[in-house]
Coordinates of C-alpha atoms in Angstrom, one line a residue:
Chain Z
M13 CA 169.5 71.6 244.0
S14 CA 171.5 72.4 240.8
P15 CA 170.1 75.1 238.6
V16 CA 167.6 74.0 236.0
K17 CA 168.7 74.8 232.5
G18 CA 166.4 77.3 230.8
A19 CA 164.3 77.8 233.9
P20 CA 163.9 81.4 235.2
G21 CA 165.5 82.0 238.6
G22 CA 163.5 82.5 241.8
M23 CA 161.4 79.3 241.4
T24 CA 160.5 77.2 244.3
P25 CA 161.4 73.5 244.1
E26 CA 157.8 72.7 243.3
E27 CA 157.6 75.3 240.5
K28 CA 160.9 73.9 239.1
A29 CA 159.5 70.4 239.1
A30 CA 156.3 71.5 237.4
F31 CA 158.4 73.5 234.9
L32 CA 160.5 70.5 234.1
R33 CA 157.5 68.2 233.8
R34 CA 155.8 70.6 231.3
R35 CA 159.0 71.0 229.2
R36 CA 159.5 67.2 229.1
G37 CA 155.9 66.7 228.0
R38 CA 156.3 69.2 225.2
N39 CA 159.6 67.8 224.1
Y40 CA 158.2 64.3 223.9
A41 CA 155.2 65.6 221.9
V42 CA 157.5 67.3 219.4
F43 CA 159.6 64.2 219.1
F44 CA 156.7 61.9 218.5
A45 CA 155.1 64.4 216.0
L46 CA 158.4 64.5 214.0
L47 CA 158.8 60.7 214.2
G48 CA 155.2 60.4 212.9
L49 CA 155.9 62.8 210.1
V50 CA 159.0 60.8 209.0
G51 CA 156.9 57.6 209.0
L52 CA 154.1 59.3 207.1
F53 CA 156.3 60.6 204.4
F54 CA 157.9 57.1 204.0
F55 CA 154.4 55.5 203.6
I56 CA 153.2 58.2 201.3
A57 CA 156.2 57.7 199.1
M58 CA 155.7 53.9 199.1
A59 CA 152.0 54.3 198.3
R60 CA 152.7 56.7 195.4
L61 CA 155.4 54.4 194.0
T62 CA 153.2 51.3 194.1
R63 CA 150.2 53.1 192.7
G64 CA 151.1 52.8 189.1
Chain D
M3 CA 138.0 94.7 228.6
S4 CA 136.3 97.7 226.9
D5 CA 133.8 97.4 224.1
S6 CA 136.0 99.4 221.8
A7 CA 138.8 96.8 222.2
I8 CA 136.3 94.1 221.3
K9 CA 134.8 95.9 218.3
S10 CA 138.2 96.8 216.9
G11 CA 139.1 93.2 216.5
G12 CA 141.2 90.7 218.3
A13 CA 144.4 91.4 216.3
S14 CA 144.7 94.8 218.0
A15 CA 144.4 93.3 221.5
P16 CA 147.6 92.7 223.5
L17 CA 149.5 89.5 222.6
G18 CA 148.3 87.6 225.6
T19 CA 149.9 87.3 229.0
S20 CA 153.6 87.9 228.5
T21 CA 155.7 85.8 230.8
D22 CA 159.2 84.3 230.7
I23 CA 157.9 81.0 232.0
D24 CA 156.3 78.7 229.5
L25 CA 153.2 77.5 231.3
S26 CA 151.8 75.5 228.5
E27 CA 151.2 71.8 228.6
V28 CA 150.7 69.4 225.7
R29 CA 147.0 69.4 226.3
D30 CA 146.9 73.2 225.9
W31 CA 148.3 72.9 222.4
I32 CA 145.8 70.2 221.6
A33 CA 143.0 72.4 223.0
L34 CA 144.1 75.1 220.5
L35 CA 143.0 72.7 217.7
K36 CA 139.4 72.6 219.0
P37 CA 139.3 68.8 219.0
R38 CA 135.6 68.6 219.7
V39 CA 134.7 70.6 216.6
M40 CA 137.2 68.5 214.7
S41 CA 135.3 65.2 215.1
L42 CA 132.3 66.3 212.9
V43 CA 134.7 67.9 210.3
V44 CA 136.7 64.7 210.1
F45 CA 133.6 62.5 209.9
T46 CA 132.0 64.5 207.0
G47 CA 135.4 64.6 205.2
L48 CA 135.7 60.9 205.6
V49 CA 132.2 60.3 204.1
G50 CA 133.0 62.6 201.2
L51 CA 136.0 60.4 200.6
L52 CA 134.1 57.1 200.9
V53 CA 131.2 58.0 198.6
A54 CA 133.4 59.5 195.9
P55 CA 133.7 57.3 192.8
G56 CA 137.2 55.9 192.3
H57 CA 139.9 54.5 194.5
L58 CA 142.5 56.1 196.8
H59 CA 145.3 54.1 198.4
P60 CA 144.4 53.6 202.1
V61 CA 147.6 55.4 203.2
L62 CA 146.8 58.4 201.0
A63 CA 143.2 58.4 202.1
A64 CA 144.3 58.4 205.8
T65 CA 146.7 61.2 205.0
A66 CA 143.9 63.2 203.4
I67 CA 141.8 62.8 206.5
L68 CA 144.7 63.8 208.7
C69 CA 145.2 66.9 206.5
I70 CA 141.5 67.8 206.9
A71 CA 141.7 67.4 210.7
V72 CA 145.0 69.3 211.0
A73 CA 143.7 72.1 208.8
A74 CA 140.5 72.4 210.8
G75 CA 142.6 72.5 214.0
A76 CA 145.0 75.1 212.5
A77 CA 142.1 77.3 211.5
G78 CA 140.7 76.9 215.1
A79 CA 144.1 78.0 216.5
I80 CA 144.2 81.1 214.3
N81 CA 140.6 81.8 215.3
M82 CA 141.6 81.6 219.0
W83 CA 144.4 84.0 218.4
Y84 CA 142.2 86.5 216.8
D85 CA 139.3 86.1 219.2
R86 CA 141.3 86.1 222.4
D87 CA 139.7 89.4 223.5
I88 CA 136.1 88.0 223.2
D89 CA 137.1 84.6 224.5
A90 CA 138.3 86.3 227.7
V91 CA 134.9 87.7 228.5
M92 CA 132.8 84.7 227.6
R93 CA 132.3 82.2 230.4
R94 CA 132.4 79.2 227.9
T95 CA 135.8 80.2 226.5
A96 CA 137.6 82.1 229.3
G97 CA 139.5 79.0 230.3
R98 CA 141.0 78.6 226.8
P99 CA 144.9 78.5 226.7
I100 CA 145.4 82.1 225.4
P101 CA 142.9 84.0 227.7
A102 CA 144.0 81.9 230.6
G103 CA 147.6 83.0 229.9
R104 CA 149.1 79.5 229.4
I105 CA 150.0 80.1 225.7
R106 CA 151.2 83.4 224.2
A107 CA 149.0 84.7 221.5
S108 CA 151.9 85.1 219.0
S109 CA 152.8 81.4 219.6
A110 CA 149.3 80.3 218.9
L111 CA 149.3 82.3 215.7
A112 CA 152.6 80.8 214.6
F113 CA 151.3 77.3 215.5
G114 CA 148.1 77.8 213.4
V115 CA 149.9 79.2 210.4
L116 CA 152.5 76.5 210.4
L117 CA 149.9 73.7 210.6
S118 CA 147.8 75.4 207.9
L119 CA 150.7 75.5 205.5
A120 CA 151.8 71.9 206.4
S121 CA 148.3 70.5 205.9
V122 CA 147.8 72.1 202.5
M123 CA 151.3 71.1 201.2
L124 CA 150.8 67.5 202.5
M125 CA 147.3 67.2 200.9
G126 CA 148.7 68.4 197.6
L127 CA 151.7 65.9 197.7
A128 CA 149.6 63.0 198.9
T129 CA 146.4 63.4 196.8
N130 CA 146.1 66.2 194.3
W131 CA 146.3 70.0 194.2
V132 CA 142.5 70.5 193.6
A133 CA 141.9 69.0 197.1
A134 CA 144.8 71.1 198.5
A135 CA 143.3 74.3 196.9
V136 CA 139.8 73.6 198.4
L137 CA 141.5 72.9 201.8
A138 CA 143.4 76.2 201.6
G139 CA 140.2 77.9 200.6
S140 CA 138.4 76.4 203.6
I141 CA 141.1 77.7 206.0
G142 CA 141.1 81.1 204.4
F143 CA 137.3 81.3 204.5
Y144 CA 137.1 80.4 208.2
V145 CA 139.9 82.8 209.2
F146 CA 139.4 85.8 206.9
I147 CA 135.7 85.7 205.9
Y148 CA 134.1 84.3 209.1
T149 CA 136.5 85.1 212.0
M150 CA 137.9 88.5 210.9
W151 CA 135.1 89.9 208.7
L152 CA 131.7 88.5 209.5
K153 CA 131.7 87.3 213.1
R154 CA 131.8 90.8 214.8
R155 CA 129.8 92.6 212.1
T156 CA 126.6 90.8 211.2
P157 CA 124.0 88.5 212.8
Q158 CA 124.2 86.5 209.6
N159 CA 127.8 85.6 210.5
I160 CA 127.2 81.9 210.9
V161 CA 125.0 81.7 207.8
I162 CA 127.8 82.7 205.4
G163 CA 130.7 81.7 207.8
G164 CA 129.1 78.3 208.1
A165 CA 130.4 77.5 204.6
A166 CA 133.8 77.0 206.2
G167 CA 132.5 73.9 208.0
A168 CA 130.8 72.7 204.9
F169 CA 134.0 72.2 202.9
P170 CA 135.3 68.9 204.4
P171 CA 133.0 66.5 202.4
M172 CA 133.9 68.5 199.3
I173 CA 137.6 68.1 200.1
G174 CA 137.2 64.4 200.7
W175 CA 135.5 64.0 197.3
A176 CA 138.1 66.1 195.6
A177 CA 140.9 64.0 197.2
V178 CA 139.6 60.9 195.3
T179 CA 138.3 62.4 192.1
G180 CA 140.5 65.4 191.6
Q181 CA 137.5 67.6 190.9
V182 CA 134.6 69.4 192.5
S183 CA 131.4 68.1 191.0
L184 CA 127.6 68.4 191.6
E185 CA 127.7 65.6 194.2
A186 CA 130.3 67.4 196.2
M187 CA 128.3 70.6 196.1
V188 CA 125.2 68.8 197.4
M189 CA 127.1 67.5 200.4
F190 CA 128.4 71.0 200.9
A191 CA 124.9 72.4 200.7
I192 CA 123.6 70.0 203.3
V193 CA 126.2 71.0 205.9
F194 CA 125.8 74.7 204.9
F195 CA 122.0 74.7 205.6
W196 CA 122.4 72.6 208.7
T197 CA 124.7 75.1 210.3
P198 CA 122.3 78.0 211.1
P199 CA 119.7 75.9 213.0
H200 CA 122.5 74.1 214.8
F201 CA 124.4 77.3 215.9
W202 CA 121.3 79.4 216.5
A203 CA 119.9 76.7 218.8
L204 CA 123.2 77.0 220.8
S205 CA 123.1 80.8 220.8
L206 CA 119.5 80.8 222.1
F207 CA 120.7 79.4 225.5
A208 CA 124.3 80.9 225.3
H209 CA 123.3 84.5 224.2
G210 CA 124.3 86.0 227.5
D211 CA 127.9 85.1 226.7
Y212 CA 127.7 86.6 223.2
Q213 CA 126.0 89.7 224.5
R214 CA 128.8 90.2 227.0
A215 CA 131.4 89.8 224.3
G216 CA 129.6 92.1 221.9
V217 CA 129.2 89.4 219.2
P218 CA 126.1 90.2 217.1
M219 CA 124.6 86.7 217.2
L220 CA 121.0 86.7 216.0
P221 CA 119.3 86.4 219.5
V222 CA 121.4 89.3 220.7
V223 CA 120.5 91.6 217.7
A224 CA 117.1 90.4 216.6
G225 CA 115.8 88.7 219.7
P226 CA 114.9 85.1 220.5
K227 CA 111.6 85.2 218.7
E228 CA 113.1 86.1 215.4
T229 CA 115.9 83.5 216.0
R230 CA 113.3 80.8 216.5
R231 CA 111.6 81.8 213.3
Q232 CA 114.9 81.7 211.3
I233 CA 115.8 78.3 212.8
W234 CA 112.4 77.0 211.6
L235 CA 112.9 78.5 208.1
Y236 CA 116.4 77.0 207.7
S237 CA 115.1 73.6 209.0
L238 CA 112.3 73.7 206.3
L239 CA 115.0 74.2 203.7
L240 CA 117.3 71.5 205.1
A241 CA 114.9 68.6 205.3
P242 CA 114.1 68.4 201.6
L243 CA 117.6 69.4 200.6
A244 CA 118.9 66.3 202.5
L245 CA 117.0 64.2 200.0
L246 CA 118.9 65.6 197.0
P247 CA 121.6 62.8 197.0
T248 CA 118.8 60.3 196.2
V249 CA 117.2 62.6 193.7
I250 CA 120.3 63.2 191.7
G251 CA 121.3 59.5 191.8
M252 CA 124.2 59.9 194.1
A253 CA 122.6 57.7 196.8
G254 CA 119.9 55.0 196.7
L255 CA 116.5 54.6 198.4
A256 CA 118.0 53.4 201.7
Y257 CA 119.7 56.8 202.2
G258 CA 116.5 58.6 201.0
A259 CA 114.4 56.7 203.6
A260 CA 117.0 57.6 206.3
A261 CA 117.0 61.3 205.2
L262 CA 113.2 61.4 205.2
V263 CA 112.9 59.9 208.8
L264 CA 115.8 62.0 210.1
G265 CA 114.3 65.1 208.5
G266 CA 111.0 64.4 210.2
F267 CA 112.7 64.2 213.6
F268 CA 114.8 67.3 212.8
L269 CA 111.7 69.3 211.9
E270 CA 109.9 68.1 215.0
S271 CA 112.8 69.1 217.2
M272 CA 113.0 72.6 215.7
W273 CA 109.2 73.0 215.8
R274 CA 109.5 72.4 219.6
V275 CA 112.1 75.3 219.7
K276 CA 109.7 77.5 217.8
R277 CA 106.8 76.7 220.0
D278 CA 108.7 76.9 223.3
A279 CA 106.8 78.6 226.1
Q280 CA 108.0 82.2 226.1
D281 CA 107.2 85.7 227.4
A282 CA 106.0 88.7 225.3
E283 CA 109.6 89.4 224.3
G284 CA 110.3 85.8 223.3
R285 CA 112.4 84.8 226.3
S286 CA 112.1 81.2 227.1
L287 CA 110.1 80.2 230.2
T288 CA 111.6 76.7 230.1
N289 CA 115.3 77.7 230.4
D290 CA 115.5 77.0 226.7
A291 CA 115.0 73.2 227.2
P292 CA 113.8 72.7 223.6
A293 CA 116.8 74.6 222.2
R294 CA 119.2 72.6 224.2
A295 CA 117.6 69.3 223.0
A296 CA 117.5 70.6 219.4
F297 CA 121.2 71.5 219.6
R298 CA 122.2 68.1 220.8
F299 CA 119.9 66.4 218.2
S300 CA 121.3 68.5 215.4
I301 CA 124.7 66.9 215.9
I302 CA 123.3 63.4 216.0
Y303 CA 121.3 64.3 212.8
L304 CA 124.3 65.2 210.8
F305 CA 126.3 62.3 212.0
V306 CA 123.6 59.8 211.2
L307 CA 122.7 61.4 207.9
F308 CA 126.3 61.2 206.6
A309 CA 126.7 57.7 208.1
A310 CA 123.6 56.7 206.0
L311 CA 125.1 58.3 202.9
A312 CA 128.3 56.3 203.4
A313 CA 126.4 53.0 204.3
D314 CA 124.2 53.4 201.2
R315 CA 127.3 53.5 199.0
L316 CA 129.4 50.9 200.9
V317 CA 126.7 48.4 201.8
F318 CA 124.1 48.7 199.1
G319 CA 126.6 49.9 196.4
A320 CA 124.3 52.8 195.3

């Protein structure tokens, strides 16, 4: 198995798989949070522009 | 963990389990935000927003509610950072991400501070800076006044600290009107006086945890008998106070009738706590069954009371 980027050495294959799964989950969460924030700022800007 | 470590405050405790491997999952970061507590905060904030006179664009209203939720969660994360020492010795909280070693304490603090700043800035940009200021005040009150100052020092911790949980309807109101008026203060007062009977009912059957952690909750310091008496006194204050929205013309008779009936049930529930079968020292002989029931009912009470306030305004146009 090739070394896992950012993963500490000495992990068993199961630990590496769990490490990757947790990291992937966190990365997706940050991605969707940022995406949501971009959308939110867009809609806030539109709402404020159309208010008056 | 020694008592001295607990009494000196969480900030002096070690910064959690230090490990090179990040053990956290997304659900651990969500758990830091105390989502179960958040539901009541969001609901009362939403009602404050709905009953306020005026109009707020639905997107801005949704943003205001999001800000209230995120700010409450952020304050909860900072609270978990500070209280990690007592969380570790309490059965109810030992599995939280920091004492369990899944999230580093310093990361939780950074997470909480970042979300606090973001929620206040966003509230100011989306609605107005009065609402943002009250939101910032509520975070500061929960973190500095309740968590860091009162919680470990006085059995009246949740009486004064409970104000932190009473801010959301006031913030909702301010988001629409841009001011804090009498009506907002009345909603604040209802949640404020609801908090002691609610939390003391919980502490009656969870005082073993608080005792182990050295937190001076009323049953630990003054005993269960005095706690039941205080629960009853605050309930006597709350029931008539909940009628104030009708008295000041903020709500109509439909809300008044709902508050009257709910108040009756609330008093009956708390009276059962006061009259619980107990030994000479006030320890319950029923495994605190009335306190458990009263704790559950108190949550329903606040939900239904605020729902009635919103319905009165939206359905009957009071």
